[in-house]
């Protein structure tokens, strides 16, 4: 009895160098061989493959969704190898960003990762597409062929034949894990499950908020919190507009890897840039890439060898050592996909159309589009800073306004001097610490109303009008403004949009809560179309300055020129150009321009807009020549040359009446005198 029931332990018979396990004893019942076969299969460790190795061994491309059906070959697009391998479990990267041109194989790389997870590294996985509808189309057109055409996946994911199969359009169950597809517009889908793996495809097409619950990328990444260092987030997209592009923001926060390829002539390693793709005028068929080392033209048939010998190189240091980023343009597209001649042809066809140029820059170069109306670079403004000399207000500044931005922990004030033609000079930048809940903070702001600034000839000026934003802690702003009086202080409210008859309207009387008591019509509020003044400010900032030779000949700065002092720092300059004008489309497809922030802080731009609104409220846009002359007399300066003055005098001389025009003289209007100029 004991002889018939005793067996040799399978563990003791496990061969270390053999692919097959053998047993000396037949168990003597039906199905024993099946049990042993399953046991042997379970004991054998999976091969240690990377994602690219798995794809080369197990992935088959279907004719339903691939231009080149058959076995997948990473060698066809060698630049994808390192990107896919970074998604392997043994790679230390946790966040992988891929900013790319259209149709370079990025989505297939993501699908390879999905197949690898199902086969070799099971766990909960979330794939996010821009919308639920696109998620369904992706499931039918890409994932179903991925599973059905790859035997290794087909045996792990049950066919969708019943409700209990675990394989639906938006959910694929497999041993050890589940793949859920959702849209970035569905907050429910983004917070439905914890996930070890997150695949974020075309993130620049995501809505700004998922069902008004927050940024879709942030909501999705929150699903990986419990997986700590084992998580993987793969973010892929063609970029869109600078400042709004999520993928550009993530790429710039990474180590910014570029694919360096060797020149076939001199061996110089370089990453391909569109500026070096050149062709004869009007002949895109002559397009060739010129090496930055030897300047020799590179024919496109060399591209295959160049891609095979290429390597990714980081061009900066990432703040997060677990975050890496890759960028590639259509110039790297393998032979047979998109040629350099096609790129040149499409670029030429886009000339003359801003919309087509935007598409070409996004899809061909894999770079963001800079909208017209964009601010100049802050570095150029830094180079144009001026030394005012001993005076706080340079010659030409005839009156002062201030713009005030109220923040939670501080109040920021910029004081601007204004001259003819709305030429302006920044004369002071003040940060009052404390915030609106600190009485001492308001006392310091009150003291500014009585402070004076010195002109070049020794005259002094007060702030003519101070415009203060009511967007934060409006009751506190109203209370302070009522206490100071509305002659020198103007509470304002910013309004979005360009379709306003006037950039500033009002004042209107609004109810205010002062000291816990509601006052009907307790505050006078001005409404400001901030978009209009932002557009004007950036137009003024882009004005060219006269050269030294032109100045020697008496050429003056153009009307609207913005002068910045040498003491202003780079942070303030970055805040001044922190926004850009972008074109957005609503749900019905209609386009409308809108100012969007490119960086978090923009107080310098806001205070500039408020100070400009204060100048408008004072009437600077409507003053006549006599008013400007009185301002010059008060400042003790003359800002126009004699020739310009005589030209103005000639222009004010009435011309003889023409035939067909009424000759009855109109009553002369009395010249307007601003309050701060009255005795």
XYZ file of C-alpha atoms in Angstrom:
679
model
C 0.000 0.000 0.000
C 2.746 2.316 0.942
C 4.600 1.471 -2.239
C 1.638 2.355 -4.423
C 0.946 5.695 -2.790
C 4.412 7.094 -2.267
C 5.851 9.388 -4.943
C 8.993 11.283 -5.472
C 8.588 14.997 -4.684
C 8.293 16.999 -7.915
C 10.324 19.795 -6.368
C 13.223 17.491 -5.682
C 13.178 16.386 -9.302
C 13.118 19.923 -10.771
C 15.986 20.159 -13.286
C 17.861 23.422 -13.259
C 19.148 23.328 -16.839
C 16.311 21.583 -18.631
C 13.312 23.040 -20.410
C 11.141 20.011 -19.583
C 10.252 18.336 -16.302
C 10.108 14.513 -16.224
C 8.682 12.060 -13.704
C 9.568 8.416 -13.184
C 6.144 7.447 -11.814
C 2.854 7.337 -13.657
C 0.078 8.498 -11.336
C -2.252 6.026 -13.023
C -5.435 8.079 -13.525
C -7.020 9.936 -16.397
C -5.933 13.550 -16.663
C -2.686 13.089 -14.758
C -0.626 14.165 -17.742
C -2.715 17.317 -18.132
C -2.151 18.155 -14.496
C 1.583 17.644 -14.810
C 1.712 19.655 -18.020
C -0.053 22.562 -16.324
C 2.213 22.257 -13.319
C 5.321 22.328 -15.514
C 4.001 25.370 -17.385
C 3.314 27.205 -14.127
C 6.736 26.434 -12.676
C 8.622 27.616 -15.722
C 9.465 31.371 -15.304
C 8.441 33.764 -18.023
C 11.246 34.961 -20.275
C 12.740 38.283 -19.163
C 11.605 40.424 -22.109
C 11.410 44.165 -22.599
C 8.363 45.683 -24.289
C 10.170 45.983 -27.635
C 11.409 42.374 -27.453
C 7.907 41.190 -26.615
C 6.486 43.102 -29.588
C 9.023 41.600 -31.981
C 8.235 38.079 -30.728
C 4.471 38.154 -30.165
C 2.880 41.153 -31.906
C 1.075 40.795 -35.221
C -0.408 43.773 -37.081
C -3.857 43.424 -38.558
C -4.785 44.664 -42.003
C -7.771 46.366 -40.343
C -5.622 48.969 -38.621
C -2.095 48.871 -40.053
C -0.620 50.044 -43.338
C 2.011 47.274 -43.133
C 0.233 44.151 -41.771
C 2.221 41.187 -40.520
C 4.757 40.649 -37.766
C 5.656 43.800 -35.869
C 9.286 44.887 -36.309
C 10.786 47.473 -33.976
C 13.663 47.845 -36.451
C 11.201 49.567 -38.813
C 11.128 52.555 -36.452
C 14.235 52.173 -34.253
C 13.578 55.358 -32.300
C 10.611 53.620 -30.597
C 12.790 50.924 -28.983
C 14.049 52.945 -26.020
C 10.636 54.543 -25.485
C 8.941 51.136 -25.253
C 11.705 49.654 -23.101
C 11.289 52.519 -20.616
C 7.792 51.106 -20.024
C 9.218 47.739 -18.968
C 8.914 46.913 -15.218
C 12.663 46.802 -14.637
C 13.222 50.339 -16.021
C 13.344 52.968 -13.216
C 11.228 55.563 -15.070
C 7.739 56.125 -13.666
C 6.566 58.889 -16.027
C 7.339 58.651 -19.742
C 6.380 61.587 -21.975
C 6.402 61.389 -25.765
C 5.820 64.658 -27.689
C 5.781 63.787 -31.360
C 4.666 64.526 -34.896
C 1.685 62.724 -36.370
C 1.958 59.148 -37.587
C 5.367 58.168 -36.215
C 4.175 54.957 -34.506
C 3.510 56.283 -30.999
C 0.052 54.757 -30.581
C 1.309 51.342 -31.721
C 4.074 51.614 -29.137
C 1.360 52.148 -26.534
C -0.567 49.150 -27.847
C 2.596 47.042 -27.561
C 2.792 48.094 -23.933
C -0.823 47.001 -23.408
C -0.046 43.595 -24.940
C 3.077 43.243 -22.792
C 1.112 44.004 -19.619
C -1.581 41.446 -20.471
C 1.018 38.764 -21.234
C 3.967 39.378 -18.906
C 3.240 42.011 -16.244
C -0.463 41.767 -15.357
C -2.047 44.448 -13.231
C -4.832 47.042 -13.335
C -4.388 49.328 -16.350
C -6.271 52.468 -17.421
C -6.175 53.796 -20.991
C -7.548 57.320 -21.438
C -8.629 58.716 -24.804
C -9.879 62.283 -25.443
C -13.550 61.179 -25.356
C -15.681 58.138 -24.599
C -16.666 57.858 -28.243
C -13.008 57.749 -29.291
C -12.344 55.150 -26.589
C -15.021 52.906 -28.105
C -13.625 53.363 -31.619
C -10.120 52.568 -30.352
C -11.376 49.412 -28.677
C -13.017 48.170 -31.862
C -10.380 49.334 -34.338
C -7.122 48.737 -32.441
C -7.449 46.672 -29.276
C -9.715 43.947 -30.644
C -7.307 43.298 -33.579
C -4.366 43.486 -31.145
C -5.854 40.681 -29.075
C -7.314 38.528 -31.836
C -4.224 38.589 -34.075
C -1.695 37.817 -31.305
C -1.980 34.194 -30.024
C -0.311 35.052 -26.713
C -3.062 37.566 -25.972
C -5.949 35.664 -27.514
C -5.578 32.841 -24.998
C -5.582 35.272 -22.053
C -8.553 37.496 -22.953
C -11.865 35.687 -23.393
C -13.925 36.500 -26.470
C -16.808 38.911 -25.888
C -19.598 36.383 -26.321
C -21.600 36.896 -23.151
C -22.170 39.284 -20.269
C -19.889 37.264 -18.014
C -16.986 36.979 -20.437
C -15.053 39.858 -18.847
C -14.393 41.286 -22.323
C -16.588 44.255 -23.185
C -15.996 47.262 -25.350
C -14.456 49.353 -22.526
C -13.154 46.582 -20.270
C -10.774 43.682 -20.944
C -10.155 41.202 -18.120
C -7.133 38.907 -18.150
C -5.415 36.700 -15.543
C -4.006 38.971 -12.855
C -5.397 42.253 -14.163
C -7.896 44.324 -16.103
C -7.696 46.962 -18.826
C -10.277 49.750 -18.650
C -10.744 52.305 -21.429
C -12.386 55.645 -20.746
C -12.678 59.170 -22.083
C -11.030 62.263 -20.615
C -14.487 63.861 -20.571
C -15.778 61.284 -18.075
C -14.894 61.995 -14.460
C -16.595 58.742 -13.427
C -14.304 56.707 -15.667
C -11.204 58.516 -14.418
C -11.862 57.754 -10.749
C -13.436 54.340 -11.050
C -10.452 52.166 -10.081
C -6.879 52.095 -8.809
C -4.386 51.538 -11.609
C -0.744 50.525 -11.759
C -0.442 51.460 -15.429
C -1.844 54.607 -17.094
C -1.790 55.170 -20.865
C -2.759 58.766 -21.717
C -3.149 59.095 -25.482
C -3.398 62.473 -27.286
C -3.504 64.481 -24.051
C -3.584 67.827 -25.870
C -7.040 66.924 -27.164
C -8.360 66.408 -23.616
C -10.947 68.896 -22.326
C -9.820 71.407 -19.721
C -11.957 69.687 -17.090
C -13.644 66.289 -16.814
C -17.302 66.971 -15.996
C -16.120 70.122 -14.179
C -14.269 67.997 -11.603
C -10.731 68.951 -12.560
C -7.887 68.292 -14.963
C -8.269 64.820 -16.559
C -4.530 64.078 -16.387
C -4.411 64.868 -12.671
C -7.520 62.785 -11.989
C -6.074 59.822 -13.903
C -2.654 59.983 -12.246
C -4.297 60.014 -8.825
C -5.350 56.405 -9.535
C -1.692 55.266 -9.275
C -1.028 56.608 -5.772
C -1.169 53.256 -3.966
C 1.309 51.647 -6.375
C 4.126 54.019 -5.400
C 7.382 53.252 -7.254
C 5.819 50.389 -9.265
C 3.556 52.653 -11.304
C 4.037 53.565 -14.961
C 2.454 56.572 -16.704
C 2.846 56.877 -20.472
C 1.754 60.240 -21.876
C 1.607 60.667 -25.663
C 0.404 63.503 -27.873
C 0.934 65.721 -30.866
C 1.327 69.233 -29.377
C -1.078 72.101 -30.037
C -0.732 75.696 -28.760
C 2.184 76.999 -26.736
C 1.167 77.680 -23.178
C -1.907 75.439 -23.421
C -0.166 72.249 -24.502
C -0.104 69.623 -21.758
C 2.436 67.481 -23.576
C 4.827 70.415 -24.029
C 4.558 71.242 -20.334
C 5.356 67.647 -19.376
C 8.193 67.400 -21.895
C 9.814 70.600 -20.640
C 9.643 69.248 -17.084
C 11.493 66.077 -18.164
C 15.074 65.480 -19.289
C 14.059 66.371 -22.897
C 15.638 63.544 -24.887
C 16.368 64.003 -28.598
C 17.215 61.294 -31.116
C 20.755 61.897 -32.376
C 21.705 60.311 -35.705
C 25.086 60.274 -37.505
C 25.824 62.134 -40.714
C 26.685 59.574 -43.428
C 29.460 61.897 -44.685
C 31.299 63.063 -41.566
C 29.746 61.015 -38.753
C 28.628 64.099 -36.799
C 25.882 63.119 -34.310
C 22.946 65.532 -34.416
C 19.199 65.674 -33.916
C 17.220 66.596 -37.015
C 15.826 70.137 -37.157
C 13.462 71.528 -39.762
C 15.643 74.593 -40.407
C 18.283 72.322 -41.951
C 15.868 70.760 -44.451
C 16.465 72.837 -47.597
C 15.218 72.815 -51.173
C 15.386 74.960 -54.283
C 12.797 77.708 -54.454
C 9.481 76.301 -55.623
C 10.921 72.779 -55.962
C 10.161 70.657 -52.880
C 11.272 67.567 -54.809
C 14.887 68.751 -54.301
C 14.575 68.661 -50.488
C 17.645 67.328 -48.678
C 18.884 67.565 -45.117
C 22.112 69.529 -44.582
C 24.505 68.315 -41.902
C 25.282 70.869 -39.210
C 28.864 69.622 -39.083
C 30.033 69.445 -42.713
C 27.045 71.256 -44.337
C 26.853 68.553 -47.017
C 23.372 67.572 -48.251
C 22.142 64.197 -47.046
C 19.990 62.219 -49.468
C 16.971 60.505 -47.993
C 18.110 56.978 -48.861
C 20.665 57.347 -46.029
C 17.853 57.677 -43.469
C 17.478 53.945 -42.747
C 21.128 53.586 -41.776
C 21.011 56.834 -39.804
C 18.002 55.659 -37.774
C 19.609 52.298 -37.030
C 22.734 54.030 -35.685
C 20.823 56.686 -33.736
C 20.621 57.088 -29.975
C 18.513 59.081 -27.503
C 20.367 61.746 -25.529
C 19.041 63.839 -22.672
C 19.481 67.566 -23.317
C 18.726 68.774 -19.789
C 18.349 67.510 -16.236
C 14.879 66.616 -15.014
C 13.736 67.870 -11.632
C 12.175 64.423 -11.122
C 14.728 61.635 -11.724
C 11.860 59.218 -12.479
C 10.431 61.427 -15.250
C 11.850 61.152 -18.771
C 10.672 62.731 -22.013
C 11.149 62.130 -25.740
C 10.533 64.390 -28.746
C 10.584 63.500 -32.415
C 9.449 65.146 -35.653
C 8.280 63.743 -38.975
C 11.826 64.202 -40.292
C 12.588 60.833 -38.632
C 9.709 59.069 -40.373
C 11.069 55.803 -41.899
C 11.323 55.360 -45.638
C 7.922 54.626 -47.100
C 6.003 56.597 -44.446
C 6.557 60.336 -44.974
C 9.456 61.587 -47.074
C 11.392 64.810 -46.747
C 9.960 65.864 -50.110
C 6.422 65.403 -48.783
C 7.261 67.451 -45.691
C 8.624 70.276 -47.859
C 5.576 70.107 -50.134
C 3.107 70.253 -47.230
C 5.010 73.119 -45.628
C 4.896 75.152 -48.832
C 1.192 74.424 -49.263
C 0.529 75.796 -45.770
C 2.086 79.193 -46.478
C -0.414 82.031 -46.463
C -2.862 80.308 -44.120
C -2.334 80.654 -40.382
C -4.598 77.682 -39.691
C -2.675 75.437 -42.120
C 0.666 76.605 -40.729
C -0.523 75.725 -37.264
C -1.456 72.203 -38.384
C 1.872 71.805 -40.214
C 3.889 72.877 -37.190
C 1.987 70.505 -34.908
C 1.820 67.443 -37.158
C 5.097 67.740 -39.102
C 7.483 69.268 -36.575
C 5.844 67.997 -33.398
C 6.132 71.509 -31.955
C 3.632 73.923 -30.449
C 2.117 76.780 -32.402
C 2.702 80.340 -31.202
C -0.434 82.386 -31.772
C -0.309 85.846 -33.349
C -0.701 88.495 -30.696
C 1.766 86.621 -28.566
C 3.999 88.549 -26.194
C 7.690 89.055 -26.979
C 10.261 86.945 -25.193
C 11.170 88.262 -21.765
C 14.881 88.062 -22.640
C 14.387 90.658 -25.399
C 12.636 92.959 -22.943
C 15.521 92.484 -20.509
C 17.965 93.664 -23.173
C 15.889 96.827 -23.710
C 15.871 97.950 -20.076
C 16.936 101.568 -19.582
C 18.762 103.652 -17.015
C 16.479 106.528 -16.025
C 19.242 108.516 -14.379
C 18.744 110.417 -11.138
C 15.053 111.114 -11.733
C 12.304 108.672 -10.836
C 10.170 109.947 -13.732
C 12.053 110.395 -17.023
C 11.486 113.327 -19.364
C 8.224 112.767 -21.184
C 6.255 111.362 -18.249
C 3.394 113.809 -17.633
C 1.124 112.020 -15.121
C 1.077 108.884 -12.965
C -1.359 106.011 -12.556
C -1.105 102.885 -10.439
C -2.436 99.370 -10.898
C -3.105 97.288 -7.777
C -3.542 93.503 -7.659
C -4.841 92.061 -4.378
C -3.552 88.605 -3.491
C -4.124 86.361 -0.474
C -0.822 87.192 1.225
C 0.207 90.466 -0.405
C -0.810 93.496 -2.450
C 1.256 94.269 -5.554
C 1.419 97.798 -6.958
C 3.003 99.087 -10.156
C 3.242 102.823 -10.807
C 3.410 103.954 -14.442
C 4.176 107.379 -15.906
C 2.364 108.338 -19.123
C 3.168 110.776 -21.873
C 1.865 111.829 -25.255
C 0.657 109.040 -27.489
C 0.370 106.758 -24.424
C 4.135 106.381 -24.198
C 4.768 104.893 -20.751
C 7.500 104.354 -18.175
C 7.463 101.958 -15.220
C 8.596 104.109 -12.288
C 7.943 101.895 -9.248
C 7.135 98.332 -8.248
C 5.885 97.839 -4.687
C 4.933 94.644 -2.854
C 2.990 95.149 0.383
C 3.105 92.025 2.513
C 0.150 91.041 4.634
C -2.881 90.594 2.430
C -6.379 92.110 2.603
C -7.128 90.811 6.118
C -4.241 92.872 7.593
C -5.176 96.507 8.451
C -1.523 97.541 8.283
C -1.447 96.425 4.664
C -4.247 98.858 3.761
C -2.535 101.625 5.748
C 0.588 101.221 3.615
C -1.511 101.349 0.452
C -3.180 104.522 1.716
C 0.245 106.090 2.279
C 1.048 105.557 -1.408
C -1.772 107.928 -2.373
C 0.089 110.769 -0.687
C 3.571 109.786 -1.840
C 5.368 111.810 -4.509
C 7.759 110.858 -7.307
C 10.384 113.233 -8.702
C 10.610 114.362 -12.336
C 13.836 115.047 -14.215
C 13.544 118.824 -13.603
C 12.796 118.468 -9.892
C 9.014 118.699 -10.047
C 7.052 116.141 -8.046
C 3.930 114.166 -8.947
C 1.235 112.302 -7.050
C -0.634 109.295 -8.370
C -3.403 110.743 -10.512
C -5.581 107.628 -10.399
C -5.170 104.251 -8.709
C -7.130 101.325 -10.165
C -7.575 98.367 -7.816
C -8.940 94.966 -8.760
C -12.002 93.685 -6.901
C -11.681 90.061 -7.987
C -10.316 88.936 -4.596
C -11.893 90.067 -1.297
C -14.183 92.599 -2.967
C -15.790 93.772 0.344
C -12.372 94.758 1.739
C -11.515 96.596 -1.487
C -14.850 98.447 -1.495
C -14.418 99.464 2.145
C -10.942 100.864 1.539
C -11.972 102.664 -1.664
C -14.971 104.328 0.037
C -12.711 105.512 2.829
C -10.245 107.116 0.391
C -12.875 108.607 -1.893
C -13.415 107.839 -5.547
C -11.610 110.859 -7.022
C -8.204 109.182 -6.731
C -9.234 105.502 -6.371
C -11.147 103.458 -8.966
C -12.293 99.912 -8.030
C -12.400 97.846 -11.210
C -13.706 94.490 -12.375
C -12.103 92.665 -15.302
C -14.331 91.300 -18.060
C -13.267 88.794 -20.685
C -13.869 89.145 -24.395
C -13.151 91.594 -27.202
C -16.679 92.348 -28.363
C -17.170 95.441 -26.208
C -17.952 98.879 -27.546
C -15.492 100.473 -25.129
C -12.605 98.987 -23.138
C -13.816 100.681 -19.930
C -17.420 101.254 -18.949
C -18.998 102.777 -15.887
C -18.930 103.625 -13.198
C -21.903 101.655 -11.955
C -23.151 101.667 -8.405
C -23.085 98.238 -6.774
C -24.098 97.011 -3.355
C -21.226 96.657 -0.911
C -20.794 94.968 2.446
C -18.841 97.305 4.714
C -18.050 96.076 8.219
C -20.797 93.472 8.014
C -23.416 96.020 6.943
C -24.868 95.931 3.459
C -24.929 99.310 1.711
C -27.163 99.733 -1.312
C -25.235 101.398 -4.141
C -22.297 101.494 -1.754
C -19.458 101.318 -4.297
C -18.632 102.780 -7.699
C -17.300 100.039 -9.952
C -15.611 100.335 -13.353
C -15.774 97.398 -15.789
C -12.609 96.789 -17.831
C -12.262 94.615 -20.955
C -8.843 93.294 -19.959
C -8.370 91.439 -23.270
C -8.342 94.722 -25.169
C -5.663 96.297 -22.995
C -3.555 93.099 -23.017
C -3.578 93.136 -26.810
C -2.594 96.807 -26.813
C 0.193 96.242 -24.262
C 1.790 93.448 -26.276
C 1.501 95.496 -29.454
C 3.312 98.358 -27.703
C 5.992 95.981 -26.368
C 6.796 94.821 -29.911
C 7.420 98.347 -31.230
C 10.908 98.840 -32.633
C 13.189 101.451 -31.055
C 15.053 104.091 -33.079
C 18.756 103.407 -33.544
C 21.400 105.695 -32.045
C 21.924 107.260 -35.480
C 18.211 107.959 -35.839
C 18.046 109.468 -32.355
C 20.933 111.763 -33.254
C 18.800 113.001 -36.148
C 15.920 113.766 -33.783
C 13.794 110.655 -34.311
C 11.604 110.025 -31.269
C 10.179 106.823 -29.853
C 6.950 105.714 -31.462
C 3.664 106.484 -29.673
C 2.872 103.717 -27.197
C 6.496 102.742 -26.551
C 6.928 100.971 -23.197
C 10.053 101.886 -21.206
C 11.307 99.514 -18.504
C 13.936 100.460 -15.883
C 17.199 98.633 -15.370
C 16.290 97.710 -11.786
C 13.367 95.469 -12.707
C 14.164 91.747 -12.377
C 13.591 88.769 -14.662
C 10.675 87.416 -12.609
C 8.695 90.614 -13.192
C 9.489 90.478 -16.927
C 8.291 86.867 -17.111
C 5.051 87.884 -15.420
C 4.570 90.702 -17.945
C 4.623 88.230 -20.861
C 2.885 85.400 -18.994
C -0.142 85.194 -21.310
C -0.778 84.680 -24.979
C -3.722 85.043 -27.312
C -5.045 81.693 -28.504
C -7.911 80.697 -30.749
C -10.365 78.292 -29.163
C -13.407 76.576 -30.621
C -16.653 75.941 -28.810
C -18.750 72.779 -29.046
C -20.381 74.032 -32.247
C -17.018 74.667 -33.912
C -17.038 78.472 -33.762
C -13.629 80.043 -33.119
C -13.038 82.832 -30.623
C -9.808 84.428 -29.321
C -8.991 84.185 -25.649
C -6.039 85.144 -23.468
C -4.519 82.176 -21.636
C -1.759 82.031 -19.034
C 1.499 80.331 -20.023
C 2.816 80.427 -16.452
C 1.198 80.588 -13.045
C 2.092 84.145 -12.016
C 0.999 87.111 -14.152
C 0.689 89.957 -11.637
C 2.919 92.320 -13.645
C 0.613 92.054 -16.662
C -2.488 92.514 -14.521
C -1.180 95.617 -12.778
C -0.123 97.075 -16.149
C -3.668 96.556 -17.458
C -5.154 98.171 -14.351
C -2.816 101.179 -14.596
C -3.748 101.527 -18.278
C -7.441 101.397 -17.334
C -6.773 104.163 -14.787
C -5.278 106.319 -17.562
C -8.392 105.701 -19.666
C -10.665 106.623 -16.733
C -8.714 109.878 -16.288
C -9.435 110.654 -19.940
C -5.949 110.302 -21.467
C -7.442 108.726 -24.611
C -9.676 111.777 -25.146
C -7.620 114.795 -24.073
C -7.168 117.601 -26.570
C -3.959 119.427 -27.388
C -4.587 122.141 -24.811
C -4.776 119.569 -22.005
C -1.486 117.999 -23.024
C 0.136 121.452 -23.140
C -1.041 122.210 -19.612
C 0.394 118.895 -18.403
C 3.716 119.779 -20.019
C 3.661 123.161 -18.376
C 3.041 121.592 -14.971
C 5.950 119.176 -15.502
C 8.145 121.966 -16.913
C 8.940 120.060 -20.104
C 8.150 120.241 -23.801
C 7.842 116.806 -25.356
C 7.393 117.905 -28.974
C 9.990 119.394 -31.275
C 9.416 122.818 -32.840
C 8.781 121.217 -36.214
C 6.127 118.918 -34.731
C 4.563 121.848 -32.875
C 4.299 123.918 -36.067
C 2.817 120.919 -37.864
C 0.167 120.641 -35.170
C -0.556 124.381 -35.435
C -0.998 124.080 -39.200
C -3.281 121.081 -38.779
C -5.467 123.035 -36.336
C -5.884 125.936 -38.792
C -9.377 125.582 -40.245
C -9.421 124.739 -43.936
C -11.650 126.766 -46.267
C -15.093 125.201 -46.540
C -15.653 122.843 -49.417
C -18.653 122.817 -51.648
C -21.543 120.881 -50.234
C -20.471 121.216 -46.554
C -22.317 123.291 -43.951
C -20.526 126.501 -42.984
C -22.503 127.366 -39.880
C -19.938 127.443 -37.082
C -20.537 125.069 -34.182
C -20.408 126.115 -30.557
C -16.915 125.579 -29.191
C -16.736 123.007 -26.415
C -14.957 123.949 -23.225
C -11.669 122.081 -22.801
C -11.816 119.324 -20.192
C -9.499 119.663 -17.205
C -8.775 116.526 -15.159
C -9.447 116.741 -11.429
C -5.800 116.343 -10.464
C -4.924 119.434 -12.592
C -7.518 121.704 -11.039
C -6.562 124.231 -8.400
